[in-house]
Coordinates of N, CA, C and O in Angstrom, one line a residue:
M225 N 3.8 -30.7 0.3 CA 3.3 -29.8 1.3 C 1.9 -30.2 1.6 O 1.0 -30.3 0.7
V226 N 1.6 -30.4 2.9 CA 0.3 -30.7 3.3 C -0.4 -29.5 3.9 O 0.2 -28.8 4.7
I227 N -1.6 -29.2 3.4 CA -2.4 -28.0 3.9 C -3.5 -28.6 4.8 O -4.3 -29.4 4.3
T228 N -3.5 -28.2 6.0 CA -4.6 -28.6 6.9 C -5.8 -27.7 6.8 O -5.6 -26.5 6.8
P229 N -6.9 -28.2 6.5 CA -8.1 -27.4 6.4 C -8.3 -26.6 7.7 O -8.1 -27.1 8.8
V230 N -8.8 -25.4 7.5 CA -9.0 -24.5 8.7 C -9.9 -25.2 9.7 O -9.7 -25.1 10.9
S231 N -10.9 -25.9 9.2 CA -11.9 -26.5 10.1 C -11.2 -27.6 11.0 O -11.8 -28.0 12.0
G232 N -10.1 -28.1 10.6 CA -9.4 -29.1 11.4 C -8.4 -28.6 12.4 O -7.8 -29.4 13.1
L233 N -8.3 -27.3 12.5 CA -7.4 -26.7 13.5 C -8.0 -26.9 14.9 O -9.2 -26.8 15.1
A234 N -7.1 -27.0 15.9 CA -7.6 -27.2 17.3 C -8.2 -25.9 17.8 O -7.8 -24.8 17.4
A235 N -9.2 -26.1 18.7 CA -9.8 -25.0 19.4 C -8.8 -24.4 20.4 O -7.9 -25.0 20.9
T236 N -9.0 -23.1 20.6 CA -8.1 -22.4 21.6 C -9.0 -22.0 22.7 O -10.2 -22.2 22.7
A237 N -8.5 -21.3 23.7 CA -9.3 -20.8 24.8 C -10.4 -19.9 24.3 O -11.4 -19.7 25.0
L238 N -10.2 -19.3 23.2 CA -11.2 -18.4 22.6 C -12.3 -19.1 21.8 O -13.2 -18.5 21.3
G239 N -12.2 -20.4 21.7 CA -13.2 -21.2 21.1 C -12.9 -21.6 19.6 O -13.7 -22.2 19.0
G240 N -11.7 -21.3 19.1 CA -11.4 -21.6 17.8 C -10.0 -21.2 17.4 O -9.3 -20.6 18.3
P241 N -9.6 -21.4 16.2 CA -8.2 -21.0 15.8 C -8.1 -19.5 15.7 O -9.1 -18.7 15.6
I242 N -6.9 -19.0 15.9 CA -6.5 -17.6 15.9 C -5.6 -17.4 14.7 O -4.6 -18.1 14.5
L243 N -5.9 -16.4 13.9 CA -5.1 -16.0 12.7 C -4.1 -15.0 13.2 O -4.5 -13.9 13.7
T244 N -2.8 -15.3 13.2 CA -1.8 -14.3 13.6 C -0.9 -14.0 12.4 O -0.5 -14.9 11.6
L245 N -0.7 -12.7 12.1 CA 0.2 -12.3 11.0 C 1.2 -11.4 11.6 O 1.0 -10.5 12.4
E246 N 2.5 -11.6 11.1 CA 3.6 -10.9 11.7 C 3.8 -9.5 11.1 O 3.2 -9.1 10.1
G247 N 4.6 -8.7 11.7 CA 5.0 -7.4 11.3 C 6.1 -7.4 10.3 O 6.7 -8.5 10.0
G248 N 6.5 -6.3 9.8 CA 7.6 -6.2 8.8 C 7.3 -5.2 7.8 O 7.8 -5.3 6.6
G249 N 6.5 -4.2 8.1 CA 6.3 -3.1 7.1 C 5.6 -3.5 5.8 O 4.7 -4.3 5.8
F250 N 6.2 -3.0 4.7 CA 5.6 -3.3 3.4 C 5.7 -4.8 3.1 O 4.8 -5.3 2.4
R251 N 6.8 -5.4 3.5 CA 6.9 -6.9 3.2 C 5.8 -7.6 3.9 O 5.1 -8.5 3.3
A252 N 5.5 -7.3 5.1 CA 4.4 -8.0 5.9 C 3.1 -7.7 5.2 O 2.2 -8.5 5.1
Q253 N 2.9 -6.4 4.9 CA 1.6 -6.0 4.2 C 1.4 -6.8 3.0 O 0.3 -7.3 2.7
S254 N 2.4 -6.9 2.1 CA 2.3 -7.7 0.9 C 2.1 -9.1 1.1 O 1.3 -9.8 0.5
A255 N 2.9 -9.7 2.1 CA 2.8 -11.1 2.4 C 1.4 -11.5 2.9 O 0.8 -12.5 2.5
A256 N 0.8 -10.6 3.8 CA -0.5 -10.9 4.3 C -1.5 -10.8 3.2 O -2.5 -11.7 3.2
T257 N -1.4 -9.9 2.3 CA -2.3 -9.8 1.2 C -2.3 -11.1 0.3 O -3.3 -11.7 0.0
G258 N -1.1 -11.6 0.0 CA -0.9 -12.8 -0.7 C -1.4 -14.0 0.0 O -2.0 -14.9 -0.6
F259 N -1.1 -14.1 1.3 CA -1.5 -15.2 2.1 C -3.1 -15.3 2.2 O -3.6 -16.4 2.0
V260 N -3.7 -14.2 2.5 CA -5.2 -14.2 2.6 C -5.8 -14.5 1.2 O -6.8 -15.3 1.1
A261 N -5.3 -13.9 0.1 CA -5.7 -14.3 -1.2 C -5.5 -15.7 -1.5 O -6.4 -16.4 -2.1
G262 N -4.4 -16.3 -1.1 CA -4.1 -17.7 -1.3 C -5.1 -18.6 -0.5 O -5.6 -19.6 -1.0
M263 N -5.4 -18.2 0.8 CA -6.4 -19.0 1.5 C -7.8 -18.9 0.9 O -8.5 -20.0 0.8
L264 N -8.2 -17.8 0.4 CA -9.4 -17.6 -0.4 C -9.5 -18.6 -1.6 O -10.5 -19.3 -1.8
A265 N -8.4 -18.6 -2.4 CA -8.3 -19.4 -3.5 C -8.4 -20.9 -3.2 O -9.2 -21.7 -3.8
Y266 N -7.7 -21.3 -2.1 CA -7.7 -22.7 -1.7 C -9.1 -23.1 -1.2 O -9.7 -24.1 -1.7
I267 N -9.8 -22.3 -0.4 CA -11.1 -22.6 0.1 C -12.1 -22.6 -1.1 O -13.0 -23.5 -1.2
G268 N -11.9 -21.7 -2.0 CA -12.8 -21.7 -3.2 C -12.7 -23.0 -4.0 O -13.7 -23.5 -4.5
K269 N -11.5 -23.5 -4.1 CA -11.3 -24.8 -4.8 C -11.9 -26.0 -4.1 O -12.3 -27.0 -4.7
Q270 N -12.0 -25.9 -2.7 CA -12.5 -27.0 -1.9 C -14.0 -27.0 -1.8 O -14.6 -28.0 -1.5
Q271 N -14.7 -25.9 -2.2 CA -16.1 -25.8 -2.2 C -16.7 -26.7 -3.2 O -16.1 -26.9 -4.3
A272 N -17.9 -27.2 -3.0 CA -18.6 -28.0 -4.0 C -19.9 -27.2 -4.5 O -20.7 -27.0 -3.7
P273 N -19.9 -26.9 -5.7 CA -18.9 -27.1 -6.8 C -17.8 -26.0 -6.5 O -18.0 -25.0 -5.8
P274 N -16.6 -26.2 -7.1 CA -15.5 -25.3 -6.9 C -15.9 -23.9 -7.3 O -16.7 -23.7 -8.2
N275 N -15.5 -22.9 -6.5 CA -15.9 -21.5 -6.6 C -14.7 -20.8 -7.3 O -13.7 -20.6 -6.7
P276 N -14.8 -20.4 -8.6 CA -13.7 -19.8 -9.3 C -13.5 -18.3 -8.9 O -12.5 -17.7 -9.3
A277 N -14.5 -17.7 -8.2 CA -14.3 -16.3 -7.8 C -14.7 -16.2 -6.3 O -15.7 -15.6 -5.9
P278 N -13.8 -16.8 -5.4 CA -14.1 -16.8 -4.0 C -14.1 -15.4 -3.4 O -13.2 -14.6 -3.8
T279 N -15.0 -15.1 -2.5 CA -14.9 -13.8 -1.8 C -14.9 -14.1 -0.3 O -15.0 -15.3 0.1
L280 N -14.6 -13.1 0.5 CA -14.6 -13.3 1.9 C -16.0 -13.7 2.4 O -16.0 -14.6 3.3
E281 N -17.0 -13.3 1.8 CA -18.4 -13.7 2.2 C -18.7 -15.1 1.8 O -19.2 -15.9 2.5
S282 N -18.4 -15.4 0.5 CA -18.8 -16.8 0.0 C -18.0 -17.9 0.7 O -18.4 -19.0 0.7
T283 N -16.8 -17.6 1.2 CA -16.0 -18.6 1.8 C -16.1 -18.6 3.4 O -15.7 -19.5 4.0
D284 N -16.6 -17.4 3.9 CA -16.6 -17.2 5.3 C -15.2 -17.4 5.9 O -15.0 -17.9 7.0
L285 N -14.2 -17.0 5.1 CA -12.8 -17.2 5.6 C -12.6 -16.6 7.0 O -12.1 -17.2 7.9
L286 N -12.9 -15.3 7.1 CA -12.6 -14.7 8.4 C -13.4 -15.2 9.6 O -13.0 -15.2 10.7
G287 N -14.6 -15.7 9.2 CA -15.5 -16.2 10.3 C -15.0 -17.6 10.8 O -15.5 -18.1 11.8
R288 N -14.0 -18.2 10.2 CA -13.5 -19.4 10.6 C -12.5 -19.3 11.8 O -12.0 -20.2 12.3
F289 N -12.2 -18.0 12.1 CA -11.2 -17.7 13.2 C -11.9 -17.1 14.4 O -12.8 -16.3 14.2
A290 N -11.4 -17.5 15.5 CA -12.0 -16.9 16.8 C -11.4 -15.5 17.0 O -12.1 -14.7 17.7
A291 N -10.2 -15.2 16.6 CA -9.6 -13.9 16.8 C -8.5 -13.7 15.8 O -8.1 -14.7 15.1
F292 N -8.1 -12.5 15.7 CA -7.0 -12.1 14.8 C -5.9 -11.3 15.6 O -6.3 -10.6 16.5
S293 N -4.7 -11.5 15.2 CA -3.6 -10.7 15.8 C -2.7 -10.3 14.7 O -2.3 -11.1 13.9
S294 N -2.3 -9.0 14.7 CA -1.4 -8.5 13.7 C -0.5 -7.5 14.3 O -0.8 -6.9 15.3
N295 N 0.5 -7.2 13.5 CA 1.5 -6.3 14.0 C 2.1 -5.5 12.8 O 2.3 -6.1 11.7
S296 N 2.3 -4.2 12.9 CA 2.9 -3.4 11.9 C 2.3 -3.6 10.5 O 1.1 -3.3 10.4
G297 N 3.0 -4.0 9.6 CA 2.5 -4.1 8.2 C 1.3 -5.0 8.0 O 0.5 -4.8 7.2
S298 N 1.2 -6.0 8.9 CA 0.0 -6.9 8.8 C -1.2 -6.1 9.4 O -2.3 -6.4 9.0
S299 N -1.0 -5.2 10.3 CA -2.1 -4.3 10.7 C -2.5 -3.4 9.6 O -3.7 -3.0 9.5
W300 N -1.5 -2.9 8.8 CA -1.9 -2.1 7.7 C -2.8 -2.9 6.8 O -3.8 -2.4 6.3
F301 N -2.4 -4.2 6.6 CA -3.2 -5.1 5.7 C -4.7 -5.2 6.2 O -5.6 -5.0 5.5
F302 N -4.8 -5.5 7.5 CA -6.1 -5.7 8.1 C -6.9 -4.4 8.1 O -8.1 -4.4 7.8
S303 N -6.3 -3.2 8.3 CA -7.0 -1.9 8.2 C -7.5 -1.7 6.8 O -8.6 -1.3 6.6
E304 N -6.7 -2.0 5.8 CA -7.1 -1.8 4.4 C -8.3 -2.8 4.1 O -9.2 -2.4 3.4
L305 N -8.1 -4.0 4.6 CA -9.2 -5.0 4.3 C -10.5 -4.5 4.9 O -11.6 -4.7 4.3
A306 N -10.4 -3.9 6.1 CA -11.7 -3.5 6.8 C -12.3 -2.2 6.2 O -13.5 -2.1 6.2
Y307 N -11.4 -1.3 5.8 CA -11.9 0.1 5.5 C -11.8 0.5 4.0 O -12.1 1.6 3.7
S308 N -11.2 -0.3 3.2 CA -11.0 0.0 1.8 C -11.7 -1.0 0.9 O -11.2 -2.1 0.7
A309 N -12.8 -0.6 0.3 CA -13.6 -1.6 -0.6 C -12.7 -1.9 -1.8 O -12.7 -3.1 -2.2
P310 N -12.0 -1.0 -2.4 CA -11.1 -1.4 -3.5 C -10.0 -2.4 -3.1 O -9.7 -3.3 -3.9
F311 N -9.5 -2.3 -1.9 CA -8.5 -3.2 -1.5 C -9.1 -4.6 -1.3 O -8.5 -5.6 -1.7
K312 N -10.2 -4.7 -0.7 CA -10.9 -6.0 -0.5 C -11.2 -6.6 -1.8 O -11.0 -7.8 -2.0
T313 N -11.6 -5.8 -2.8 CA -11.9 -6.3 -4.2 C -10.6 -6.8 -4.8 O -10.6 -7.9 -5.4
L314 N -9.5 -6.1 -4.6 CA -8.2 -6.6 -5.1 C -7.8 -7.9 -4.5 O -7.4 -8.8 -5.3
V315 N -8.0 -8.1 -3.2 CA -7.6 -9.4 -2.6 C -8.5 -10.5 -3.2 O -8.0 -11.6 -3.5
E316 N -9.8 -10.3 -3.4 CA -10.6 -11.3 -4.0 C -10.3 -11.5 -5.5 O -10.4 -12.7 -5.9
Q317 N -9.9 -10.5 -6.2 CA -9.4 -10.7 -7.6 C -8.2 -11.5 -7.6 O -8.0 -12.4 -8.5
M318 N -7.3 -11.3 -6.7 CA -6.0 -12.1 -6.6 C -6.4 -13.6 -6.3 O -5.7 -14.5 -6.9
A319 N -7.4 -13.8 -5.5 CA -7.8 -15.2 -5.2 C -8.4 -15.9 -6.4 O -8.2 -17.1 -6.7
A320 N -9.1 -15.1 -7.2 CA -9.7 -15.7 -8.4 C -8.7 -15.9 -9.5 O -9.0 -16.8 -10.4
A321 N -7.6 -15.2 -9.6 CA -6.6 -15.4 -10.6 C -5.2 -15.4 -10.0 O -4.4 -14.4 -10.2
P322 N -4.8 -16.5 -9.3 CA -3.6 -16.5 -8.6 C -2.3 -16.3 -9.5 O -1.4 -15.6 -9.1
D323 N -2.4 -16.8 -10.7 CA -1.3 -16.6 -11.6 C -1.0 -15.2 -12.0 O 0.1 -14.8 -12.4
D324 N -2.0 -14.3 -11.9 CA -1.9 -12.9 -12.3 C -1.9 -12.0 -11.0 O -2.0 -10.8 -11.2
S325 N -1.8 -12.6 -9.8 CA -1.9 -11.8 -8.6 C -0.8 -10.8 -8.4 O -1.1 -9.7 -8.0
A326 N 0.4 -11.1 -8.8 CA 1.5 -10.2 -8.6 C 1.3 -8.9 -9.4 O 1.4 -7.8 -9.0
A327 N 0.9 -9.1 -10.7 CA 0.7 -8.0 -11.6 C -0.5 -7.2 -11.1 O -0.5 -6.0 -11.2
A328 N -1.6 -7.9 -10.7 CA -2.8 -7.2 -10.2 C -2.4 -6.3 -9.0 O -2.9 -5.2 -8.8
Y329 N -1.6 -6.9 -8.0 CA -1.2 -6.2 -6.8 C -0.4 -4.9 -7.2 O -0.7 -3.8 -6.7
Y330 N 0.5 -5.1 -8.1 CA 1.3 -3.9 -8.5 C 0.4 -2.9 -9.2 O 0.5 -1.7 -8.8
T331 N -0.4 -3.3 -10.1 CA -1.3 -2.3 -10.8 C -2.3 -1.6 -9.9 O -2.4 -0.4 -9.9
A332 N -3.0 -2.4 -9.0 CA -4.0 -1.8 -8.2 C -3.6 -1.2 -6.9 O -4.3 -0.4 -6.3
W333 N -2.4 -1.6 -6.4 CA -2.0 -1.1 -5.1 C -0.6 -0.4 -5.2 O -0.5 0.8 -4.9
T334 N 0.4 -1.1 -5.5 CA 1.8 -0.6 -5.4 C 2.0 0.7 -6.3 O 2.4 1.7 -5.8
S335 N 1.6 0.6 -7.6 CA 1.8 1.7 -8.5 C 1.0 2.9 -8.0 O 1.5 4.1 -8.1
K336 N -0.2 2.7 -7.6 CA -1.1 3.8 -7.1 C -0.5 4.4 -5.8 O -0.5 5.7 -5.7
W337 N 0.0 3.6 -4.9 CA 0.6 4.2 -3.7 C 1.9 5.0 -4.0 O 2.0 6.1 -3.5
L338 N 2.7 4.5 -4.9 CA 3.9 5.3 -5.3 C 3.5 6.6 -6.0 O 4.1 7.6 -5.7
E339 N 2.5 6.5 -6.8 CA 2.0 7.8 -7.5 C 1.4 8.8 -6.5 O 1.7 10.0 -6.5
A340 N 0.6 8.2 -5.5 CA 0.0 9.1 -4.5 C 1.0 9.7 -3.6 O 0.8 10.9 -3.1
T341 N 2.1 9.1 -3.4 CA 3.1 9.6 -2.5 C 4.2 10.4 -3.2 O 5.1 11.0 -2.6
N342 N 4.1 10.4 -4.5 CA 5.0 11.2 -5.4 C 6.5 10.7 -5.2 O 7.4 11.4 -5.1
V343 N 6.6 9.3 -5.0 CA 7.9 8.8 -4.8 C 8.6 8.6 -6.2 O 8.1 7.8 -7.0
Q344 N 9.5 9.5 -6.5 CA 10.3 9.4 -7.7 C 11.7 8.9 -7.4 O 12.3 9.5 -6.5
P345 N 12.2 7.9 -8.2 CA 13.4 7.3 -7.8 C 14.6 8.3 -7.7 O 15.3 8.2 -6.7
L346 N 14.7 9.3 -8.6 CA 15.9 10.2 -8.4 C 15.8 11.0 -7.1 O 16.8 11.1 -6.4
K347 N 14.6 11.5 -6.9 CA 14.5 12.3 -5.6 C 14.5 11.4 -4.4 O 15.2 11.8 -3.4
F348 N 13.8 10.3 -4.5 CA 13.7 9.4 -3.3 C 15.1 8.8 -3.0 O 15.5 8.8 -1.8
N349 N 15.9 8.4 -3.9 CA 17.2 7.7 -3.7 C 18.2 8.7 -3.1 O 19.1 8.3 -2.4
L350 N 18.0 10.0 -3.4 CA 19.0 11.0 -2.8 C 18.9 11.0 -1.3 O 19.9 11.3 -0.6
W351 N 17.8 10.6 -0.7 CA 17.6 10.6 0.7 C 18.0 9.4 1.4 O 18.0 9.3 2.7
A352 N 18.4 8.3 0.7 CA 18.8 7.0 1.3 C 19.9 7.2 2.3 O 19.8 6.7 3.5
D353 N 21.0 7.8 2.0 CA 22.1 7.9 2.9 C 21.7 8.7 4.1 O 22.1 8.4 5.3
A354 N 21.0 9.8 3.9 CA 20.6 10.6 5.1 C 19.7 9.8 6.0 O 19.8 9.9 7.2
A355 N 18.8 9.1 5.4 CA 17.9 8.2 6.3 C 18.6 7.2 7.1 O 18.4 7.0 8.2
R356 N 19.6 6.5 6.4 CA 20.4 5.5 7.1 C 21.2 6.2 8.3 O 21.3 5.6 9.3
A357 N 21.8 7.4 8.0 CA 22.6 8.1 9.0 C 21.7 8.5 10.2 O 22.1 8.3 11.4
L358 N 20.5 9.0 9.9 CA 19.6 9.4 11.0 C 19.1 8.2 11.8 O 19.1 8.3 13.0
V359 N 18.7 7.1 11.1 CA 18.3 5.9 11.9 C 19.4 5.4 12.7 O 19.2 5.1 13.9
S360 N 20.6 5.4 12.2 CA 21.8 4.9 13.0 C 22.0 5.8 14.2 O 22.3 5.4 15.3
A361 N 21.9 7.1 14.0 CA 22.2 8.1 15.1 C 21.1 8.0 16.2 O 21.4 8.1 17.4
L362 N 19.8 7.8 15.7 CA 18.7 7.8 16.7 C 18.6 6.4 17.4 O 18.2 6.4 18.6
F363 N 18.7 5.3 16.6 CA 18.4 4.0 17.2 C 19.6 3.1 17.3 O 19.4 2.0 17.8
G364 N 20.7 3.5 16.7 CA 21.9 2.6 16.7 C 21.8 1.7 15.5 O 22.7 1.7 14.7
T365 N 20.7 1.0 15.4 CA 20.5 0.2 14.2 C 19.0 0.3 13.8 O 18.2 0.7 14.7
G366 N 18.7 -0.1 12.6 CA 17.3 -0.1 12.2 C 17.1 -1.0 11.0 O 18.1 -1.1 10.2
D367 N 16.0 -1.6 10.9 CA 15.7 -2.4 9.8 C 15.4 -1.6 8.5 O 15.3 -0.4 8.6
E368 N 15.4 -2.3 7.4 CA 15.2 -1.6 6.1 C 13.9 -0.8 6.1 O 13.8 0.2 5.5
D369 N 12.8 -1.3 6.8 CA 11.5 -0.7 6.7 C 11.6 0.7 7.5 O 11.0 1.7 7.1
T370 N 12.4 0.7 8.6 CA 12.5 2.0 9.3 C 13.2 3.0 8.5 O 12.9 4.1 8.4
V371 N 14.3 2.5 7.8 CA 15.1 3.4 6.9 C 14.2 3.9 5.8 O 14.1 5.1 5.4
Y372 N 13.4 3.0 5.2 CA 12.5 3.3 4.1 C 11.5 4.3 4.5 O 11.2 5.3 3.8
L373 N 10.9 4.2 5.7 CA 9.8 5.1 6.1 C 10.4 6.5 6.3 O 9.8 7.5 5.9
L374 N 11.6 6.6 6.9 CA 12.2 7.9 7.1 C 12.6 8.5 5.8 O 12.4 9.7 5.5
Q375 N 13.1 7.7 4.9 CA 13.4 8.1 3.5 C 12.2 8.6 2.8 O 12.2 9.7 2.2
F376 N 11.1 7.9 3.0 CA 9.8 8.3 2.4 C 9.4 9.7 3.0 O 9.1 10.6 2.2
F377 N 9.5 9.9 4.3 CA 9.1 11.2 4.9 C 10.0 12.3 4.4 O 9.5 13.4 4.1
L378 N 11.3 12.1 4.3 CA 12.2 13.1 3.8 C 12.0 13.4 2.4 O 12.1 14.6 2.0
A379 N 11.8 12.4 1.5 CA 11.7 12.6 0.1 C 10.3 13.2 -0.4 O 10.3 14.0 -1.3
T380 N 9.3 12.9 0.4 CA 8.0 13.3 -0.1 C 7.4 14.6 0.6 O 6.4 15.1 0.1
G381 N 8.0 14.9 1.7 CA 7.4 16.1 2.4 C 6.2 15.7 3.2 O 5.7 16.6 3.9
H382 N 5.8 14.5 3.2 CA 4.7 14.0 4.2 C 5.3 14.1 5.6 O 6.4 13.6 5.8
T383 N 4.7 14.8 6.5 CA 5.3 15.1 7.7 C 4.6 14.4 8.9 O 5.1 14.6 10.0
S384 N 3.6 13.6 8.7 CA 2.9 13.0 9.8 C 2.6 11.5 9.5 O 2.4 11.1 8.4
W385 N 2.5 10.8 10.6 CA 2.1 9.4 10.5 C 0.7 9.3 9.9 O 0.3 8.4 9.1
D386 N -0.2 10.2 10.3 CA -1.6 10.2 9.8 C -1.6 10.4 8.3 O -2.4 9.8 7.6
D387 N -0.7 11.3 7.8 CA -0.7 11.5 6.4 C -0.2 10.2 5.6 O -0.8 9.8 4.6
F388 N 0.8 9.5 6.2 CA 1.3 8.3 5.7 C 0.1 7.2 5.6 O -0.1 6.6 4.6
V389 N -0.6 7.1 6.7 CA -1.7 6.1 6.8 C -2.8 6.4 5.9 O -3.4 5.5 5.2
D390 N -3.1 7.7 5.7 CA -4.1 8.1 4.8 C -3.8 7.7 3.4 O -4.6 7.2 2.7
V391 N -2.6 7.9 3.0 CA -2.1 7.5 1.6 C -2.1 6.0 1.5 O -2.5 5.5 0.5
L392 N -1.7 5.3 2.6 CA -1.6 3.9 2.5 C -3.0 3.3 2.3 O -3.2 2.4 1.6
S393 N -4.0 3.8 3.0 CA -5.4 3.2 2.9 C -6.2 3.8 1.8 O -7.2 3.2 1.5
N394 N -5.8 4.9 1.2 CA -6.6 5.5 0.1 C -5.6 6.1 -0.9 O -5.5 7.3 -1.0
P395 N -4.9 5.2 -1.6 CA -3.8 5.7 -2.5 C -4.4 6.4 -3.8 O -4.5 5.8 -4.8
K396 N -4.7 7.7 -3.6 CA -5.1 8.5 -4.8 C -4.1 9.6 -5.0 O -3.8 10.3 -4.0
P397 N -3.7 9.9 -6.2 CA -2.8 11.0 -6.4 C -3.4 12.3 -5.9 O -4.6 12.5 -6.2
K398 N -2.6 13.0 -5.2 CA -3.1 14.3 -4.7 C -2.6 15.4 -5.7 O -1.4 15.4 -6.0
P399 N -3.5 16.3 -6.1 CA -3.1 17.3 -7.1 C -2.1 18.2 -6.4 O -2.2 18.5 -5.2
N400 N -1.1 18.7 -7.2 CA -0.1 19.6 -6.7 C -0.7 21.0 -6.8 O -1.0 21.5 -7.8
P401 N -1.0 21.6 -5.6 CA -1.7 22.9 -5.6 C -0.9 24.0 -6.3 O -1.4 25.0 -6.7
D402 N 0.4 23.9 -6.2 CA 1.3 25.0 -6.7 C 2.4 24.3 -7.5 O 3.5 24.1 -7.0
P403 N 2.2 23.9 -8.8 CA 3.2 23.1 -9.5 C 4.5 23.9 -9.7 O 5.5 23.3 -9.8
D404 N 4.4 25.2 -9.8 CA 5.6 26.0 -10.1 C 5.6 27.2 -9.2 O 4.9 28.2 -9.5
P405 N 6.3 27.1 -8.0 CA 6.1 28.2 -7.0 C 6.7 29.6 -7.6 O 6.3 30.6 -7.1
D406 N 7.6 29.5 -8.5 CA 8.2 30.7 -9.0 C 8.1 30.7 -10.6 O 9.1 30.6 -11.3
P407 N 6.9 30.9 -11.1 CA 6.7 30.8 -12.5 C 7.4 32.1 -13.2 O 7.4 33.1 -12.6
E408 N 7.8 31.8 -14.4 CA 8.4 33.0 -15.1 C 7.2 33.9 -15.5 O 6.1 33.4 -15.9
P409 N 7.4 35.2 -15.4 CA 6.2 36.1 -15.8 C 6.0 36.0 -17.3 O 7.0 35.8 -18.1
E410 N 4.8 36.1 -17.6 CA 4.4 36.0 -19.1 C 4.9 37.3 -19.7 O 4.8 38.4 -19.1
P411 N 5.6 37.2 -20.8 CA 6.0 38.5 -21.5 C 4.8 39.3 -22.0 O 3.9 38.7 -22.4
E412 N 5.0 40.6 -21.8 CA 3.9 41.4 -22.3 C 4.0 41.5 -23.8 O 5.0 41.5 -24.4
P413 N 2.8 41.5 -24.4 CA 2.8 41.5 -25.9 C 3.3 42.9 -26.3 O 3.1 43.9 -25.7
E414 N 4.1 42.8 -27.4 CA 4.6 44.1 -28.0 C 3.5 44.8 -28.6 O 2.6 44.3 -29.3
P415 N 3.5 46.2 -28.5 CA 2.5 47.0 -29.1 C 2.5 46.8 -30.6 O 3.6 46.8 -31.2
E416 N 1.4 46.8 -31.2 CA 1.4 46.7 -32.7 C 1.8 48.1 -33.2 O 1.5 49.1 -32.7
P417 N 2.6 48.0 -34.3 CA 3.1 49.3 -34.9 C 1.9 50.1 -35.4 O 0.9 49.6 -36.0
E418 N 2.0 51.4 -35.3 CA 1.0 52.3 -35.8 C 1.1 52.4 -37.3 O 2.2 52.4 -37.9
P419 N 0.0 52.4 -38.0 CA 0.1 52.5 -39.5 C 0.7 53.8 -39.9 O 0.5 54.8 -39.3
E420 N 1.4 53.7 -41.0 CA 2.0 55.0 -41.5 C 1.0 55.8 -42.3 O 0.1 55.2 -43.0
P421 N 1.1 57.2 -42.2 CA 0.1 58.0 -42.9 C 0.3 58.1 -44.4 O 1.1 57.7 -45.0

C-alpha cells in the first residue's frame, strides 16, 4: 500500500486538498476517529525527529487541508473534535499508541456513551423489533443506524435530537433523580414494651 503524503496532493479550486469523510452514523464516527488518529500517527513518524506523541497542533494536520466536508457520523466526529477537549485528547492518544487505540476508544468513548445513555442490553434489545417495524412502516426501508437510533430513543427515554447530541458530545452519566418512583414505605418501629411494675 502506497501512502501519498498530504503535501503531494493536487490543489483544488479552494487552493489545496479537501478532506471529505462519509456518513454512516456510529460506524462513520468511529472510522473517522481511527482515520484521523492514523493520519496523526503517520505524520508524527515522518517528522524529523519522529514525534512519538503527535498532536493536531504539532503536525498541523488540519491546516494541510483547504476545506472539510462531512456527513452524518463524520459530522459527529468533527463536532466532537472541535468542541470536546477530552475527545481531542483521545484522538491524540490513539495516534501515540495505535496498537492500543481500539481499547482506548472503547474505554474513553464507547463505554462512557453507553453508560451516559443508560443503554442496558436487556432493556435495549427488547425494542429492536419495534424499532425495525416502525422504520419499515415510516420509511419502507432503513439502514441499521436508523433502526439503532430509533431503538435508542425508545429504550432510553431520550426524546429529542438535542438530548442525543448532548450525550454524544459530552458522555457523562446523568444521575437518576428518582431511582425508585414507588418506594416501599419504611415500616414504623414497634413501640418498646413498657417495663413491668
